Coordinates of C-alpha atoms and ligand atoms in Angstrom, one line a residue:
X15 CA 90.3 193.3 -23.6
X16 CA 89.8 195.5 -20.5
X17 CA 92.1 195.0 -17.5
X18 CA 89.1 194.1 -15.3
X19 CA 88.0 191.4 -17.7
X20 CA 91.5 190.0 -18.0
X21 CA 91.9 189.9 -14.2
X22 CA 88.6 188.1 -13.8
X23 CA 89.5 185.5 -16.4
X24 CA 92.9 184.9 -14.8
X25 CA 91.3 184.3 -11.4
X26 CA 88.8 181.8 -12.9
X27 CA 91.6 180.0 -14.8
X28 CA 93.6 179.7 -11.6
X29 CA 90.8 178.2 -9.5
X30 CA 89.7 175.8 -12.2
X31 CA 93.3 174.5 -12.5
X32 CA 93.0 173.7 -8.7
X33 CA 89.5 172.2 -8.7
X34 CA 89.8 168.5 -9.7
X35 CA 86.3 167.7 -8.5
X36 CA 84.8 170.4 -10.7
X37 CA 86.9 169.2 -13.7
X38 CA 85.8 165.6 -13.2
X39 CA 82.1 166.5 -12.9
X40 CA 82.2 169.0 -15.8
X41 CA 83.8 166.3 -18.1
X42 CA 80.9 164.0 -17.3
X43 CA 78.3 166.8 -17.6
X44 CA 79.6 167.7 -21.1
X45 CA 78.8 164.1 -22.2
X46 CA 75.5 163.7 -20.4
X47 CA 74.0 167.2 -20.5
X48 CA 71.9 166.7 -17.3
X49 CA 70.7 170.3 -17.3
X50 CA 69.6 170.4 -20.9
X51 CA 66.3 172.5 -20.8
X52 CA 67.1 173.7 -17.3
X53 CA 67.4 177.4 -16.2
X54 CA 69.4 177.6 -13.0
X55 CA 69.1 180.7 -10.8
X56 CA 72.3 181.2 -8.7
X57 CA 72.5 183.4 -5.7
X58 CA 76.0 182.8 -4.3
X59 CA 79.1 184.8 -3.3
X60 CA 80.3 185.8 -6.8
X61 CA 84.0 185.2 -6.7
X62 CA 86.2 182.9 -8.8
X63 CA 85.2 179.5 -7.3
X64 CA 81.5 180.3 -7.8
X65 CA 82.3 181.2 -11.4
X66 CA 83.9 177.8 -11.8
X67 CA 80.7 176.2 -10.5
X68 CA 78.6 178.2 -12.9
X69 CA 80.8 177.1 -15.8
X70 CA 80.4 173.4 -14.7
X71 CA 76.6 173.8 -14.7
X72 CA 76.7 175.5 -18.1
X73 CA 78.8 172.7 -19.5
X74 CA 76.0 170.4 -18.3
X75 CA 73.6 172.3 -20.6
X76 CA 72.0 174.8 -18.2
X77 CA 71.2 178.4 -18.9
X78 CA 72.2 180.4 -15.8
X79 CA 71.1 183.7 -14.2
X80 CA 73.6 184.7 -11.5
X81 CA 73.1 187.3 -8.7
X82 CA 75.0 188.0 -5.5
X83 CA 74.1 186.6 -2.1
X84 CA 75.7 189.3 0.0
X85 CA 76.3 193.0 -0.8
X86 CA 80.1 193.0 -0.5
X87 CA 80.9 189.5 -1.5
X88 CA 81.0 190.1 -5.3
X89 CA 84.3 190.5 -7.2
X90 CA 83.5 192.8 -10.1
X91 CA 86.3 191.5 -12.3
X92 CA 85.0 187.9 -11.9
X93 CA 81.4 189.0 -12.5
X94 CA 82.6 190.7 -15.8
X95 CA 84.5 187.6 -16.9
X96 CA 81.7 185.2 -16.1
X97 CA 79.2 187.5 -18.0
X98 CA 81.2 186.8 -21.2
X99 CA 80.2 183.2 -21.1
X100 CA 77.5 182.3 -23.6
X101 CA 74.3 181.2 -21.7
X102 CA 75.2 182.9 -18.4
X103 CA 73.6 186.2 -17.4
X104 CA 75.2 188.0 -14.5
X105 CA 73.4 190.7 -12.4
X106 CA 75.8 191.4 -9.5
X107 CA 78.1 194.2 -8.4
X108 CA 80.2 194.7 -5.3
X109 CA 78.4 197.1 -2.9
X110 CA 74.8 196.7 -4.0
X111 CA 72.3 198.3 -1.6
X112 CA 69.8 196.2 0.2
X113 CA 67.0 197.4 -2.1
X114 CA 69.1 196.6 -5.2
X115 CA 69.9 193.1 -3.7
X116 CA 66.1 192.5 -3.3
X117 CA 65.5 193.7 -6.8
X118 CA 68.1 191.2 -8.1
X119 CA 66.2 188.4 -6.3
X120 CA 63.0 189.5 -8.0
X121 CA 64.8 189.5 -11.4
X122 CA 66.2 186.0 -10.8
X123 CA 62.7 184.8 -10.0
X124 CA 61.3 186.5 -13.0
X125 CA 63.5 184.3 -15.3
X126 CA 61.2 181.4 -14.1
X127 CA 64.1 179.2 -13.1
X128 CA 63.7 175.4 -13.0
X129 CA 66.4 175.0 -10.3
X130 CA 67.9 177.4 -7.7
X131 CA 71.2 177.2 -5.9
X132 CA 71.6 179.7 -3.1
X133 CA 73.6 180.8 0.0
X134 CA 71.6 182.2 2.9
X135 CA 68.0 181.3 2.2
X136 CA 66.8 184.8 1.0
X137 CA 65.6 183.5 -2.4
X138 CA 63.5 180.7 -0.9
X139 CA 62.1 183.1 1.7
X140 CA 61.0 185.4 -1.2
X141 CA 59.5 182.5 -3.1
X142 CA 57.4 181.6 0.0
X143 CA 56.2 185.3 0.2
X144 CA 55.4 185.6 -3.5
X145 CA 53.5 182.3 -3.6
X146 CA 53.8 179.3 -5.9
X147 CA 52.2 180.7 -9.2
X148 CA 55.1 183.2 -9.5
X149 CA 57.7 180.4 -10.0
X150 CA 55.8 177.9 -12.1
X151 CA 58.7 176.0 -13.5
X152 CA 60.8 175.6 -10.3
X153 CA 61.4 171.9 -9.4
X154 CA 64.1 172.1 -6.7
X155 CA 66.6 174.2 -4.8
X156 CA 69.9 173.5 -3.0
X157 CA 71.2 175.5 -0.1
X158 CA 74.8 176.2 0.8
X159 CA 75.0 177.5 4.4
X160 CA 73.9 177.0 8.0
X161 CA 71.7 180.2 8.0
X162 CA 70.0 179.1 4.8
X163 CA 69.3 175.6 6.1
X164 CA 67.8 177.1 9.2
X165 CA 65.5 179.2 6.9
X166 CA 64.5 176.1 5.0
X167 CA 63.7 174.3 8.2
X168 CA 61.5 177.1 9.4
X169 CA 59.6 177.4 6.1
X170 CA 59.0 173.6 6.2
X171 CA 57.7 173.7 9.7
X172 CA 55.3 176.6 8.7
X173 CA 54.1 174.5 5.7
X174 CA 55.5 177.1 3.3
X175 CA 58.2 175.0 1.4
X176 CA 56.7 174.3 -2.0
X177 CA 59.6 172.4 -3.6
X178 CA 62.2 169.7 -2.7
X179 CA 65.3 171.4 -1.2
X180 CA 68.7 169.8 -0.6
X181 CA 70.5 171.0 2.5
X182 CA 74.1 170.9 1.2
X183 CA 75.4 172.5 4.4
X184 CA 74.2 169.5 6.4
X185 CA 76.4 167.1 4.4
X186 CA 79.4 165.9 6.4
X187 CA 81.6 166.6 3.4
X188 CA 80.4 170.2 3.6
X189 CA 80.2 171.5 7.2
X190 CA 83.1 169.3 8.6
X191 CA 85.4 170.8 6.0
X192 CA 84.1 174.0 4.5
X193 CA 82.6 175.6 7.7
X194 CA 85.5 174.5 9.8
X195 CA 88.7 174.6 7.8
X196 CA 87.5 176.9 5.1
X197 CA 86.2 179.6 7.4
X198 CA 89.1 179.1 9.8
X199 CA 91.8 179.8 7.2
X200 CA 90.0 182.4 5.1
X201 CA 88.8 184.5 8.0
X202 CA 92.2 184.9 9.5
X203 CA 93.6 185.5 6.0
X204 CA 91.1 188.3 5.6
X205 CA 91.9 189.8 9.1
X206 CA 95.6 189.7 8.3
X207 CA 95.2 191.2 4.8
X208 CA 92.9 194.0 6.1
X209 CA 95.0 195.0 9.1
X210 CA 98.6 193.8 8.4
X211 CA 98.7 193.2 12.2
X212 CA 100.4 190.4 14.2
X213 CA 98.2 187.6 15.6
X214 CA 100.8 185.9 17.8
X215 CA 100.8 186.9 21.4
X216 CA 97.4 188.6 21.1
X217 CA 94.1 187.5 22.5
X218 CA 91.3 186.4 20.1
X219 CA 87.7 186.1 21.3
X220 CA 85.7 183.6 19.1
X221 CA 82.0 184.1 19.6
X222 CA 80.1 180.9 18.7
X223 CA 81.8 177.6 18.9
X224 CA 79.9 175.8 16.1
X225 CA 81.5 174.5 12.9
X226 CA 82.9 177.9 11.9
X227 CA 83.9 178.8 15.4
X228 CA 85.9 175.6 15.9
X229 CA 87.9 176.4 12.7
X230 CA 88.4 180.0 13.8
X231 CA 89.7 178.9 17.2
X232 CA 92.1 176.2 15.9
X233 CA 93.6 178.5 13.3
X234 CA 93.9 181.4 15.8
X235 CA 95.8 179.1 18.1
X236 CA 98.0 178.0 15.2
X237 CA 98.9 181.6 14.5
X238 CA 100.0 182.0 18.2
X239 CA 97.0 183.7 19.7
X240 CA 95.6 183.1 23.1
X241 CA 92.0 182.0 22.3
X242 CA 88.9 182.7 24.4
X243 CA 85.7 181.0 23.3
X244 CA 82.2 182.5 24.1
X245 CA 79.5 180.0 23.5
X246 CA 75.9 179.9 24.8
X247 CA 75.5 176.1 24.4
X248 CA 77.2 174.7 27.5
X249 CA 78.0 171.4 26.0
X250 CA 79.9 173.0 23.1
X251 CA 81.6 175.3 25.7
X252 CA 82.8 172.2 27.5
X253 CA 84.1 170.9 24.2
X254 CA 86.1 174.1 23.7
X255 CA 87.5 173.7 27.2
X256 CA 88.6 170.2 26.5
X257 CA 90.3 171.4 23.3
X258 CA 92.4 173.6 25.6
X259 CA 90.7 176.9 24.8
X260 CA 89.8 179.4 27.6
X261 CA 86.0 179.8 27.9
X262 CA 84.5 183.0 29.3
X263 CA 81.3 185.0 29.2
X264 CA 81.2 187.5 26.4
X265 CA 81.7 190.7 28.5
X266 CA 84.8 189.3 30.2
X267 CA 86.2 188.0 26.9
X268 CA 85.7 191.4 25.2
X269 CA 87.7 193.2 28.0
X270 CA 90.8 191.1 27.0
X271 CA 90.3 190.6 23.3
X272 CA 92.6 192.2 20.6
X273 CA 90.5 190.4 17.9
X274 CA 86.8 189.6 18.2
X275 CA 85.4 187.3 15.6
X276 CA 81.7 186.4 15.6
X277 CA 80.3 183.2 13.9
X278 CA 76.9 182.6 15.5
X279 CA 74.3 183.2 12.8
X280 CA 72.5 185.4 15.3
X281 CA 71.8 189.2 15.3
X282 CA 73.1 191.8 17.8
X283 CA 76.0 189.7 19.3
X284 CA 78.1 192.8 19.6
X285 CA 75.5 195.6 20.2
X286 CA 75.3 198.6 22.5
X287 CA 75.9 196.8 25.9
X288 CA 78.9 194.9 24.6
X289 CA 80.6 197.9 23.0
X290 CA 81.3 199.3 26.4
X291 CA 83.4 196.2 27.2
X292 CA 85.7 196.4 24.2
X293 CA 89.4 196.8 24.7
X294 CA 91.3 199.7 23.3
X295 CA 92.3 198.9 19.7
X296 CA 90.1 195.9 19.4
X297 CA 89.6 194.6 15.8
X298 CA 86.1 193.4 15.1
X299 CA 85.3 190.9 12.4
X300 CA 82.2 188.9 11.5
X301 CA 82.3 185.4 9.9
X302 CA 78.6 184.7 10.1
X303 CA 76.4 184.9 7.0
X304 CA 74.6 188.2 7.7
X305 CA 76.1 191.6 8.6
X306 CA 73.9 191.7 11.7
X307 CA 76.2 190.0 14.2
X308 CA 78.2 193.2 14.9
X309 CA 75.7 196.0 15.2
X310 CA 77.4 198.7 13.1
X311 CA 74.5 201.2 13.7
X312 CA 75.0 200.8 17.4
X313 CA 78.8 201.3 16.9
X314 CA 78.1 204.5 14.9
X315 CA 75.6 205.9 17.5
X316 CA 77.9 205.1 20.4
X317 CA 80.9 206.7 18.8
X318 CA 82.0 210.4 18.8
X319 CA 83.7 209.9 15.4
X320 CA 84.1 207.4 12.7
X321 CA 86.7 207.3 9.9
X322 CA 88.1 204.9 7.3
X323 CA 91.7 204.2 8.3
X324 CA 92.6 201.5 5.7
X325 CA 90.8 199.8 2.8
X326 CA 88.1 197.7 4.6
X327 CA 88.9 199.1 8.1
X328 CA 86.7 201.7 9.8
X329 CA 87.8 203.2 13.1
X330 CA 85.2 204.1 15.7
X331 CA 86.2 206.6 18.5
X332 CA 84.3 205.8 21.6
X333 CA 83.4 208.4 24.3
X334 CA 85.7 206.5 26.7
X335 CA 88.6 207.6 24.6
X336 CA 89.1 204.1 23.1
X337 CA 89.2 203.4 19.4
X338 CA 88.0 200.1 17.9
X339 CA 88.1 198.9 14.3
X340 CA 85.4 197.2 12.2
X341 CA 86.5 195.1 9.2
X342 CA 84.4 195.0 6.0
X343 CA 81.5 196.9 7.5
X344 CA 80.6 193.8 9.5
X345 CA 79.8 191.7 6.4
X346 CA 81.2 188.2 6.4
X347 CA 84.9 189.1 6.4
X348 CA 86.4 186.3 4.5
X349 CA 84.4 187.2 1.4
X350 CA 84.0 190.9 1.8
X351 CA 87.7 191.5 2.5
X352 CA 89.5 188.5 1.0
X353 CA 88.8 185.7 -1.6
X354 CA 86.6 183.4 0.5
X355 CA 87.5 179.8 1.3
X356 CA 90.6 178.1 -0.1
X357 CA 90.0 176.8 -3.6
X358 CA 90.2 173.1 -2.7
X359 CA 87.5 173.5 0.0
X360 CA 85.1 175.2 -2.4
X361 CA 85.9 172.5 -5.0
X362 CA 84.4 170.0 -2.5
X363 CA 81.4 172.1 -1.5
X364 CA 80.6 173.0 -5.1
X365 CA 81.1 169.4 -6.1
X366 CA 78.2 168.6 -3.7
X367 CA 76.2 171.4 -5.1
X368 CA 76.7 170.3 -8.8
X369 CA 75.7 166.7 -8.0
X370 CA 72.8 167.8 -5.8
X371 CA 71.4 169.9 -8.6
X372 CA 71.8 167.0 -11.0
X373 CA 69.9 164.8 -8.5
X374 CA 67.1 167.4 -8.3
X375 CA 67.0 167.6 -12.1
X376 CA 66.7 163.8 -12.5
X377 CA 64.6 162.9 -9.5
X378 CA 62.4 165.9 -8.6
X379 CA 59.2 164.2 -9.6
X380 CA 59.7 161.6 -6.9
X381 CA 61.0 163.9 -4.2
X382 CA 58.6 165.4 -1.7
X383 CA 58.4 169.2 -1.1
X384 CA 60.6 169.2 2.0
X385 CA 64.2 169.5 3.1
X386 CA 66.3 166.5 1.9
X387 CA 69.9 165.5 2.9
X388 CA 72.6 165.2 0.2
X389 CA 72.4 161.6 -0.9
X390 CA 75.2 159.5 0.7
X391 CA 76.4 158.3 -2.7
X392 CA 77.0 161.9 -3.7
X393 CA 79.1 162.6 -0.6
X394 CA 81.1 159.4 -1.2
X395 CA 81.6 160.2 -4.9
X396 CA 83.1 163.6 -4.0
X397 CA 85.2 162.1 -1.2
X398 CA 86.6 159.5 -3.6
X399 CA 87.6 162.1 -6.2
X400 CA 89.3 164.1 -3.4
X401 CA 91.1 161.0 -2.1
X402 CA 92.3 160.0 -5.5
X403 CA 93.8 163.5 -6.0
X404 CA 95.4 163.7 -2.5
X405 CA 96.8 160.2 -2.5
X406 CA 98.4 160.7 -6.0
X407 CA 102.1 161.7 -5.6
X408 CA 102.1 163.1 -9.2
X409 CA 99.2 165.4 -8.5
Ligands
NAI6 P1 76.6 176.4 14.0 O1 75.1 176.3 14.3 O2 77.4 175.2 13.9 O3 77.3 177.3 15.1 C1 76.8 178.5 15.6 C2 77.1 178.5 17.1 O4 76.9 179.8 17.7 C3 76.3 177.5 17.9 O5 77.2 176.7 18.6 C4 75.5 178.4 18.9 O6 75.2 177.8 20.1 C5 76.4 179.6 19.0 N1 75.7 180.8 19.4 C6 74.4 181.2 19.1 N2 74.2 182.4 19.8 C7 75.3 182.7 20.5 C8 75.6 183.8 21.3 N3 74.7 184.8 21.6 N4 76.8 183.8 22.0 C9 77.7 182.8 21.7 N5 77.4 181.7 20.9 C10 76.2 181.7 20.3 O7 76.7 177.3 12.7 P2 78.0 177.4 11.7 O8 78.0 176.4 10.7 O9 79.2 177.6 12.6 O10 77.7 178.8 11.0 C11 77.7 180.0 11.7 C12 77.4 181.2 10.8 O11 78.4 181.3 9.8 C13 76.1 181.0 10.0 O12 75.5 182.3 9.7 C14 76.6 180.4 8.6 O13 75.6 180.6 7.6 C15 77.8 181.1 8.4 N6 78.9 180.6 7.6 C16 79.8 181.4 7.1 C17 80.8 181.0 6.3 C18 81.8 181.9 5.8 O14 82.4 181.7 4.7 N7 82.1 183.0 6.4 C19 80.9 179.5 5.9 C20 79.9 178.7 6.6 C21 79.0 179.2 7.4

């Protein structure tokens, strides 16, 4: 067996051993086979927890076609190990170009999936462009993240959503935990792994105080940083203030920040005008879904030189004489540089995904072609499994 394959298999075994929700759901799925006759197209960050979800769905009888959802968020060893599973086809590789990623979306749609699970809304946007006849068997879709749920809402308002879609991100068991504690821990894990720098005593600017931003801010404080929040929604800015964080306009925050972390879901947050305000040595990282929050093209054009200084760290020398550092090419840092959210967090999020897909498989005929919430009973089922594990002293 190749070392890559062995490493991928070990990673999947480790996470499955720590995913009680997946194990409980998979045991029932093996009995009931809810996805018999279903082809599931999966476009998620392909690391070990995602592989565990794929295995759960396979155990429920599905055939799967798996692609990446972001260019740098695939772990090749995990992709190789997952591809060994009978009934699962994997077309994903770390570092795919934008055209290759688009080609993978086309290939996924060409398999004529009955269900789709995705992260970021790119597949559903492509379905709307291609038109209904190109995906004749599709009966439902479930979406993982804030950016994708925003995409679904905009397609629905334009009358272009042709299938029922479940907004998993909108479930309380998802955004309260995954976006907040998952992004909070894993983003700082990624920043520390990439840089090996101390956080304590430094200033961290958190741009966007939504669910992810809240987690980034509390974990930065826990690591000993002085936290400055930049938020355009004044009510959320007041909330940050009441939490004890400093709140400042972006340009003022950038002048003090040793670490700048974006989590807004909006493009061009750190673009040409902002670059001039960056402090010497500032480390820039993005936790938002797309790599457009920190404008790396603007960084490149504003710089006199650019070089790779560590794995996943690029230095940009600015004409002012300052040097700033961009992590993971501005892709979402916790997945492009580290292993993504902690295992237990993804166990919950993917528990919601597995049960939402089952709900779509069973009830699609009675569901309207619009965005649906995760049914309350599904959230409570997952919460009960989590509680039973956490409250058991022998766990
Ligand atoms: P959210 O909607 O709760 O928060 C975004 C916040 O950014 C809002 O409070 C908004 O007012 C603020 N904002 C927008 N433009 C701004 C600007 N110019 N300056 C300052 N603040 C601004 O969204 P959430 O759930 O926090 O997600 C944020 C992004 O992170 C999305 O792209 C989402 O898909 C992604 N995400 C990434 C994860 C990861 O693993 N890295 C996990 C979950 C979500």
